[in-house]
Short mmCIF file of C-alpha atoms in Angstrom, two decimals:
data_model
loop_
_atom_site.label_atom_id
_atom_site.label_comp_id
_atom_site.label_asym_id
_atom_site.label_seq_id
_atom_site.Cartn_x
_atom_site.Cartn_y
_atom_site.Cartn_z
CA MET A 1 63.23 -78.86 -20.36
CA ARG A 2 59.51 -78.58 -21.37
CA SER A 3 57.76 -75.31 -20.74
CA ALA A 4 54.63 -75.37 -18.68
CA PRO A 5 51.35 -75.59 -20.64
CA ALA A 6 49.59 -72.44 -21.42
CA PRO A 7 46.84 -71.49 -19.02
CA ASP A 8 43.27 -72.11 -20.28
CA VAL A 9 41.82 -68.56 -19.48
CA GLY A 10 43.86 -65.39 -18.94
CA ILE A 11 41.91 -62.44 -17.42
CA ILE A 12 43.78 -59.06 -17.81
CA THR A 13 42.97 -55.81 -16.12
CA THR A 14 44.57 -52.46 -15.46
CA GLY A 15 41.80 -51.07 -13.54
CA HIS A 16 40.58 -53.70 -11.18
CA ASP A 17 42.04 -55.28 -7.97
CA VAL A 18 42.64 -58.73 -8.00
CA ALA A 19 40.33 -59.09 -4.99
CA ASP A 20 37.38 -57.82 -6.97
CA ALA A 21 34.32 -59.96 -6.31
CA ARG A 22 33.22 -60.38 -9.97
CA LEU A 23 36.86 -61.70 -10.81
CA HIS A 24 36.66 -64.27 -7.94
CA LYS A 25 33.27 -65.41 -8.99
CA ILE A 26 34.24 -65.78 -12.63
CA THR A 27 37.51 -67.57 -11.76
CA ALA A 28 35.71 -69.82 -9.23
CA ALA A 29 33.21 -71.04 -12.07
CA LEU A 30 35.85 -71.81 -14.56
CA GLN A 31 37.98 -73.62 -12.02
CA GLN A 32 35.04 -75.83 -11.24
CA ARG A 33 35.30 -77.12 -14.72
CA GLY A 34 38.99 -77.96 -14.42
CA LEU A 35 40.35 -74.96 -16.23
CA HIS A 36 43.60 -73.31 -15.46
CA VAL A 37 43.36 -69.48 -14.94
CA GLU A 38 45.74 -66.70 -14.69
CA LEU A 39 44.88 -63.30 -13.52
CA TRP A 40 46.72 -60.01 -14.32
CA GLY A 41 45.49 -57.12 -12.10
CA LEU A 42 46.14 -54.59 -9.26
CA GLY A 43 46.53 -54.89 -5.61
CA ASP A 44 48.05 -57.53 -3.26
CA PRO A 45 48.26 -61.18 -5.02
CA ALA A 46 47.38 -62.60 -1.89
CA GLY A 47 43.84 -61.17 -2.35
CA GLY A 48 43.49 -63.07 -5.71
CA PRO A 49 41.26 -66.11 -6.23
CA ALA A 50 42.85 -69.25 -4.68
CA GLY A 51 44.39 -71.73 -7.02
CA ALA A 52 44.81 -69.17 -9.97
CA ASP A 53 48.11 -67.82 -11.30
CA VAL A 54 47.78 -64.22 -9.80
CA HIS A 55 50.07 -61.27 -11.14
CA ALA A 56 49.40 -58.20 -9.28
CA ARG A 57 50.96 -54.72 -9.13
CA LEU A 58 50.21 -51.41 -7.34
CA ARG A 59 48.03 -48.86 -8.98
CA GLY A 60 50.08 -46.33 -10.67
CA SER A 61 49.93 -43.27 -12.83
CA LEU A 62 47.71 -42.68 -15.69
CA ALA A 63 50.59 -43.13 -17.93
CA ARG A 64 51.70 -46.45 -16.28
CA ARG A 65 48.06 -47.77 -16.91
CA LEU A 66 48.24 -46.64 -20.60
CA ALA A 67 51.60 -48.50 -20.66
CA GLN A 68 50.11 -51.73 -19.11
CA THR A 69 47.07 -51.54 -21.51
CA ALA A 70 49.43 -51.73 -24.35
CA VAL A 71 51.49 -54.66 -22.84
CA LEU A 72 49.31 -56.91 -20.96
CA PRO A 73 47.63 -58.66 -23.99
CA TRP A 74 51.10 -59.64 -25.07
CA ARG A 75 52.03 -61.08 -21.73
CA THR A 76 49.30 -63.73 -21.12
CA LYS A 77 49.90 -66.89 -22.97
CA ALA A 78 46.37 -68.04 -22.32
CA LYS A 79 44.16 -69.78 -24.98
CA VAL A 80 41.27 -67.49 -24.20
CA VAL A 81 41.81 -63.98 -23.19
CA MET A 82 39.34 -61.97 -21.17
CA THR A 83 39.36 -58.30 -20.31
CA VAL A 84 37.10 -56.45 -17.93
CA ASP A 85 38.33 -52.88 -18.79
CA PRO A 86 36.66 -50.94 -21.76
CA ASP A 87 40.08 -49.11 -22.35
CA MET A 88 41.67 -52.69 -22.92
CA ILE A 89 39.25 -53.94 -25.53
CA PRO A 90 40.71 -52.33 -28.72
CA ILE A 91 44.29 -53.85 -28.14
CA THR A 92 43.15 -56.94 -26.76
CA ARG A 93 41.11 -57.52 -29.56
CA LEU A 94 43.94 -56.87 -31.99
CA VAL A 95 46.41 -59.11 -30.23
CA ALA A 96 43.92 -62.03 -29.88
CA ARG A 97 43.62 -61.70 -33.71
CA LEU A 98 47.31 -61.73 -34.52
CA ARG A 99 48.09 -64.62 -32.07
CA GLY A 100 44.94 -66.74 -33.02
CA ARG A 101 43.41 -66.60 -29.55
CA LYS A 102 39.88 -66.25 -28.54
CA MET A 103 38.53 -63.03 -26.80
CA VAL A 104 36.02 -62.40 -24.35
CA ALA A 105 34.90 -58.99 -23.43
CA ASP A 106 33.15 -58.34 -20.08
CA VAL A 107 31.17 -55.22 -19.95
CA HIS A 108 29.83 -55.23 -16.46
CA GLU A 109 29.06 -51.45 -16.02
CA ASP A 110 27.37 -48.65 -18.21
CA TYR A 111 30.60 -47.14 -18.78
CA GLY A 112 29.04 -43.95 -20.66
CA ARG A 113 26.67 -43.17 -17.75
CA LEU A 114 29.44 -44.17 -15.22
CA LEU A 115 31.59 -41.16 -17.04
CA ALA A 116 28.59 -38.77 -16.72
CA ASP A 117 28.79 -39.49 -12.77
CA ARG A 118 32.50 -38.23 -12.65
CA ALA A 119 33.25 -34.70 -12.77
CA TRP A 120 36.67 -34.99 -14.47
CA ALA A 121 34.93 -37.00 -17.43
CA ARG A 122 32.81 -33.86 -18.33
CA GLY A 123 33.74 -31.33 -20.99
CA PRO A 124 36.66 -31.23 -23.13
CA VAL A 125 38.85 -32.94 -20.71
CA GLY A 126 36.64 -36.07 -20.68
CA LEU A 127 36.36 -36.30 -24.58
CA PRO A 128 38.96 -38.67 -24.90
CA ALA A 129 37.41 -41.06 -22.38
CA ARG A 130 34.01 -40.67 -23.88
CA LEU A 131 35.37 -41.63 -27.31
CA MET A 132 37.09 -44.63 -26.03
CA VAL A 133 33.91 -45.90 -24.45
CA LEU A 134 31.73 -45.41 -27.73
CA ALA A 135 34.72 -47.26 -29.64
CA SER A 136 35.20 -49.97 -27.11
CA SER A 137 31.46 -50.99 -27.08
CA LYS A 138 31.52 -51.24 -30.78
CA LEU A 139 34.67 -53.36 -30.67
CA ALA A 140 33.33 -55.55 -27.88
CA ALA A 141 30.52 -56.60 -30.19
CA GLY A 142 32.93 -58.48 -32.34
CA ALA A 143 34.54 -60.42 -29.70
CA ASP A 144 34.41 -64.22 -29.66
CA LEU A 145 32.22 -63.72 -26.51
CA THR A 146 30.74 -60.45 -25.29
CA VAL A 147 29.52 -60.70 -21.73
CA VAL A 148 27.24 -57.99 -20.01
CA ALA A 149 26.31 -57.70 -16.69
CA ASP A 150 22.87 -56.54 -17.23
CA SER A 151 20.34 -56.82 -20.29
CA HIS A 152 20.25 -52.90 -20.72
CA LEU A 153 23.93 -52.55 -21.24
CA ALA A 154 25.44 -52.14 -24.62
CA PRO A 155 26.55 -53.67 -26.84
CA HIS A 156 23.05 -55.04 -27.61
CA GLN A 157 23.93 -56.77 -30.73
CA ALA A 158 27.06 -58.84 -30.73
CA LYS A 159 28.62 -61.92 -32.19
CA LYS A 160 27.81 -63.92 -29.28
CA ARG A 161 26.20 -62.02 -26.48
CA LEU A 162 25.62 -63.44 -22.75
CA VAL A 163 24.02 -61.81 -19.94
CA VAL A 164 26.03 -62.39 -16.83
CA THR A 165 24.12 -60.66 -13.73
CA ASN A 166 26.06 -60.16 -10.55
CA LEU A 167 23.99 -62.59 -8.51
CA PRO A 168 25.41 -64.06 -5.26
CA VAL A 169 27.66 -67.13 -5.13
CA ARG A 170 26.71 -68.63 -1.97
CA ALA A 171 30.20 -70.28 -1.33
CA PHE A 172 31.44 -66.65 -0.87
CA LEU A 173 28.82 -65.64 1.62
CA ALA A 174 29.37 -66.36 5.40
CA PRO A 175 26.86 -69.25 6.52
CA SER A 176 26.63 -67.87 9.96
CA CYS A 177 25.07 -64.44 8.57
CA GLN A 178 21.87 -66.53 8.43
CA SER A 179 21.90 -67.29 12.05
CA GLY A 180 20.89 -63.73 12.98
CA PRO A 181 22.20 -60.66 14.56
CA SER A 182 24.55 -60.75 17.46
CA GLY A 183 26.05 -58.30 19.87
CA GLU A 184 25.41 -54.52 19.63
CA PRO A 185 23.25 -53.02 16.77
CA ARG A 186 25.72 -53.06 13.70
CA ALA A 187 25.00 -52.32 10.05
CA VAL A 188 27.24 -53.29 7.22
CA TYR A 189 27.90 -52.05 3.87
CA VAL A 190 29.98 -54.08 1.35
CA GLY A 191 31.16 -52.44 -2.06
CA ASP A 192 32.99 -49.42 -3.45
CA LEU A 193 32.64 -46.34 -1.48
CA ARG A 194 32.11 -42.76 -2.62
CA GLU A 195 29.67 -40.08 -2.16
CA SER A 196 27.31 -41.14 -4.89
CA ARG A 197 27.11 -44.53 -3.68
CA GLY A 198 25.74 -43.17 -0.32
CA LEU A 199 28.91 -43.02 1.83
CA PHE A 200 28.15 -39.85 3.60
CA ASP A 201 24.44 -40.64 3.84
CA MET A 202 25.42 -43.89 5.67
CA VAL A 203 27.64 -42.25 7.99
CA GLU A 204 25.24 -39.67 8.93
CA ALA A 205 22.48 -41.89 9.42
CA ILE A 206 24.60 -43.90 11.84
CA ALA A 207 25.72 -40.66 13.62
CA ALA A 208 21.69 -39.89 14.13
CA ALA A 209 21.11 -43.39 15.54
CA PRO A 210 22.80 -43.85 18.85
CA GLY A 211 24.04 -47.27 19.84
CA TRP A 212 24.58 -48.30 16.11
CA SER A 213 28.00 -48.91 14.48
CA LEU A 214 28.90 -49.23 10.81
CA ASP A 215 31.35 -51.66 9.09
CA LEU A 216 32.29 -50.19 5.54
CA VAL A 217 33.98 -53.00 3.59
CA GLY A 218 35.36 -51.67 0.24
CA PRO A 219 37.75 -49.24 -1.13
CA VAL A 220 37.11 -45.55 -0.63
CA ALA A 221 37.21 -43.04 -3.69
CA PRO A 222 40.40 -40.82 -3.15
CA ALA A 223 38.30 -37.76 -3.52
CA ASP A 224 36.26 -38.60 -0.70
CA ARG A 225 38.89 -40.25 1.83
CA ASP A 226 39.94 -36.93 3.77
CA ARG A 227 36.42 -35.86 4.24
CA LEU A 228 35.38 -39.26 5.37
CA GLU A 229 38.32 -39.65 7.89
CA ARG A 230 37.63 -36.08 9.37
CA ARG A 231 33.84 -37.00 9.72
CA ILE A 232 34.28 -40.34 11.40
CA GLU A 233 36.92 -38.86 13.91
CA ARG A 234 34.39 -36.32 15.39
CA ALA A 235 32.99 -37.17 18.91
CA ASP A 236 29.45 -38.27 17.72
CA LEU A 237 30.96 -40.84 15.60
CA ALA A 238 34.30 -41.87 17.20
CA GLY A 239 34.76 -45.57 17.06
CA ARG A 240 31.40 -46.29 15.65
CA VAL A 241 32.32 -46.37 11.83
CA ARG A 242 35.07 -49.11 10.91
CA LEU A 243 36.92 -48.94 7.58
CA HIS A 244 38.14 -52.27 6.41
CA GLY A 245 39.17 -51.61 2.91
CA ARG A 246 38.96 -53.68 -0.02
CA GLN A 247 38.60 -57.44 0.82
CA PRO A 248 38.21 -60.77 -1.16
CA PRO A 249 34.69 -61.85 -1.19
CA ALA A 250 34.99 -64.68 1.44
CA ALA A 251 36.88 -62.10 3.82
CA ALA A 252 34.30 -59.45 3.19
CA TRP A 253 31.30 -61.42 4.13
CA LYS A 254 33.08 -62.86 7.06
CA ILE A 255 33.09 -59.38 8.39
CA ALA A 256 29.25 -59.09 7.96
CA GLU A 257 28.60 -62.09 10.25
CA GLY A 258 26.39 -61.11 12.88
CA ALA A 259 25.49 -57.76 11.68
CA TRP A 260 21.85 -56.47 12.35
CA ALA A 261 21.06 -54.90 9.00
CA SER A 262 22.64 -53.52 5.69
CA MET A 263 22.55 -50.44 3.72
CA ALA A 264 22.48 -49.62 0.07
CA LEU A 265 21.85 -45.73 0.11
CA LEU A 266 22.96 -45.18 -3.81
CA GLN A 267 22.05 -41.89 -5.14
CA GLU A 268 19.94 -41.35 -8.36
CA THR A 269 22.81 -40.61 -10.53
CA PRO A 270 23.06 -41.55 -14.45
CA ALA A 271 25.14 -44.45 -13.58
CA PHE A 272 22.90 -45.98 -10.90
CA VAL A 273 19.28 -45.09 -11.92
CA GLU A 274 18.87 -48.37 -13.91
CA ALA A 275 21.43 -50.49 -12.26
CA MET A 276 20.67 -53.32 -9.77
CA PRO A 277 23.49 -53.53 -7.33
CA SER A 278 24.78 -57.12 -6.77
CA LYS A 279 24.96 -56.12 -2.98
CA ILE A 280 21.05 -56.18 -2.60
CA TYR A 281 21.08 -59.77 -3.48
CA GLU A 282 24.02 -60.57 -1.47
CA TYR A 283 22.29 -58.99 1.73
CA LEU A 284 19.06 -61.00 0.97
CA ALA A 285 20.67 -64.24 0.61
CA SER A 286 22.61 -63.43 3.93
CA GLY A 287 19.63 -62.64 5.72
CA LEU A 288 20.54 -58.99 6.24
CA PRO A 289 17.56 -56.60 6.35
CA VAL A 290 18.29 -53.72 3.76
CA ILE A 291 17.96 -50.07 4.15
CA SER A 292 17.52 -49.00 0.66
CA THR A 293 17.03 -45.69 -1.40
CA ARG A 294 14.13 -45.74 -3.83
CA LEU A 295 16.11 -46.56 -7.19
CA PRO A 296 13.75 -48.04 -9.40
CA ARG A 297 14.95 -51.80 -9.53
CA GLN A 298 15.98 -51.74 -6.04
CA THR A 299 12.62 -50.72 -4.89
CA ARG A 300 11.13 -53.52 -6.90
CA ILE A 301 13.33 -56.36 -5.35
CA ILE A 302 12.93 -54.77 -1.53
CA GLU A 303 9.01 -54.65 -2.10
CA GLU A 304 8.98 -58.03 -3.70
CA SER A 305 11.05 -59.79 -1.06
CA GLY A 306 9.81 -57.81 1.95
CA GLY A 307 13.45 -57.98 3.23
CA GLY A 308 14.13 -54.36 3.73
CA VAL A 309 12.90 -50.74 4.03
CA LEU A 310 12.82 -48.01 1.40
CA ILE A 311 13.91 -44.46 2.61
CA ASP A 312 13.94 -41.15 0.96
CA ASN A 313 16.46 -39.30 3.07
CA VAL A 314 19.04 -39.59 5.75
CA ALA A 315 16.61 -38.83 8.49
CA GLU A 316 14.27 -41.82 7.37
CA ALA A 317 17.50 -44.18 7.42
CA ALA A 318 18.29 -42.95 11.18
CA GLU A 319 14.80 -43.37 12.27
CA THR A 320 14.58 -46.93 10.78
CA LEU A 321 17.65 -47.96 12.66
CA ARG A 322 16.36 -46.46 16.02
CA ARG A 323 13.25 -48.31 15.63
CA TRP A 324 14.80 -51.50 14.92
CA SER A 325 17.07 -51.19 18.04
CA ASP A 326 13.96 -50.60 19.92
CA ASP A 327 12.00 -53.45 18.34
CA PRO A 328 14.42 -56.23 17.06
CA GLY A 329 11.20 -58.26 16.49
CA GLU A 330 10.72 -56.19 13.28
CA LEU A 331 14.36 -57.13 12.15
CA GLU A 332 13.58 -60.83 12.65
CA LYS A 333 10.44 -60.78 10.34
CA LEU A 334 12.44 -58.89 7.62
CA ARG A 335 15.30 -61.52 8.12
CA ASP A 336 12.94 -64.20 7.59
CA CYS A 337 11.49 -62.58 4.30
CA ALA A 338 14.93 -61.98 3.06
CA LEU A 339 16.12 -65.65 3.21
CA GLN A 340 12.64 -66.80 1.93
CA TRP A 341 12.98 -64.73 -1.11
CA ALA A 342 16.62 -65.68 -1.78
CA MET A 343 15.83 -69.45 -1.53
CA ASP A 344 12.85 -69.11 -3.69
CA ASN A 345 14.45 -66.74 -6.39
CA LEU A 346 18.19 -66.85 -6.48
CA PRO A 347 19.33 -69.91 -8.91
CA THR A 348 21.46 -72.53 -7.85
CA ILE A 349 23.16 -72.38 -11.19
CA THR A 350 24.53 -69.01 -11.48
CA PRO A 351 25.21 -66.87 -14.61
CA TYR A 352 28.85 -67.47 -13.93
CA ASP A 353 28.41 -71.17 -14.34
CA GLU A 354 26.89 -70.25 -17.90
CA LEU A 355 29.87 -67.93 -18.78
CA ALA A 356 32.30 -70.88 -17.68
CA ASP A 357 30.38 -73.08 -20.06
CA ALA A 358 30.64 -70.63 -22.86
CA ILE A 359 34.27 -70.20 -22.40
CA GLN A 360 34.73 -74.03 -22.33
CA ASP A 361 33.04 -74.11 -25.64
CA LEU A 362 35.26 -71.49 -27.00
CA LEU A 363 38.27 -73.69 -25.74
CA ARG A 364 36.86 -76.82 -27.51
CA GLY A 365 36.51 -74.74 -30.65
CA SER A 366 40.17 -73.62 -30.75
CA ALA A 367 41.56 -77.21 -29.83
#
């Protein structure tokens, strides 16, 4: 009996859920070129990309993650192995070399600055993690293809470096978002949820804007969950903040249908000060006016597009929501500006398509 042919691309991660939007976008672009993709990650296999071979497990202890880091590069039989975790880069590069496979390293965050935003990673306890990030960045530069999510991310010099920014894939957005708001005033946030990403600022803004509700679509950081649940159960917010958890991209944006506005209240942390969150682009492409903090790159896009409002604090965010519910006409103008800017500035050929072409070139070279 003949064994099944090896997948073209194996994406391996011990830290990302298979419902992660970037994983879905990468997989979709690869599949559009007829490539067979397998994905190893966390969560519910049903949340993984349609048509891919999805292998998922529940998130476990640190010891279990370390064990999986050592094992996963050996488990995939794919011709091209791609990892999206910095801690997997060293072992994946070694295994790929030993087995004659091509390797892709996806560096989609500034991991050094991200660690600076985590209390546990500071001081002596966090030293191993900081050293691992430094080593992984150097090793990523030697991969057959090094992918970075933004031009400012290291490594800046690599064997072959490709910038794959987190731009929207319109197929994942709900088309009816563009038909405008419906029902009662409702705001939406799509993405990871923690205090530094504006979680509690968004909640307090809703509390101070009677008549508004908020849909939070994404995983809540364990350190913030108990505080969040206690807060939204209080009388002034009861029933007005809905937690949807992590959702695959298409399901996440389905929840956004009919929302009046969106929020991106990221704080000025080392991890975010130079970042450009993909949700801003997705909000604009969906016709959702944005309430945003004044981080430099967010400010530039909001001012350039005219598709949102910049605020300095929770009180200003709440005042904006109250103004919009009193005068929905302002929202309509912002929505039109958002859609027009997205039409004029967001490319039809996405960076994910360029990544898929580069991986296809790797496959041809290994044939």
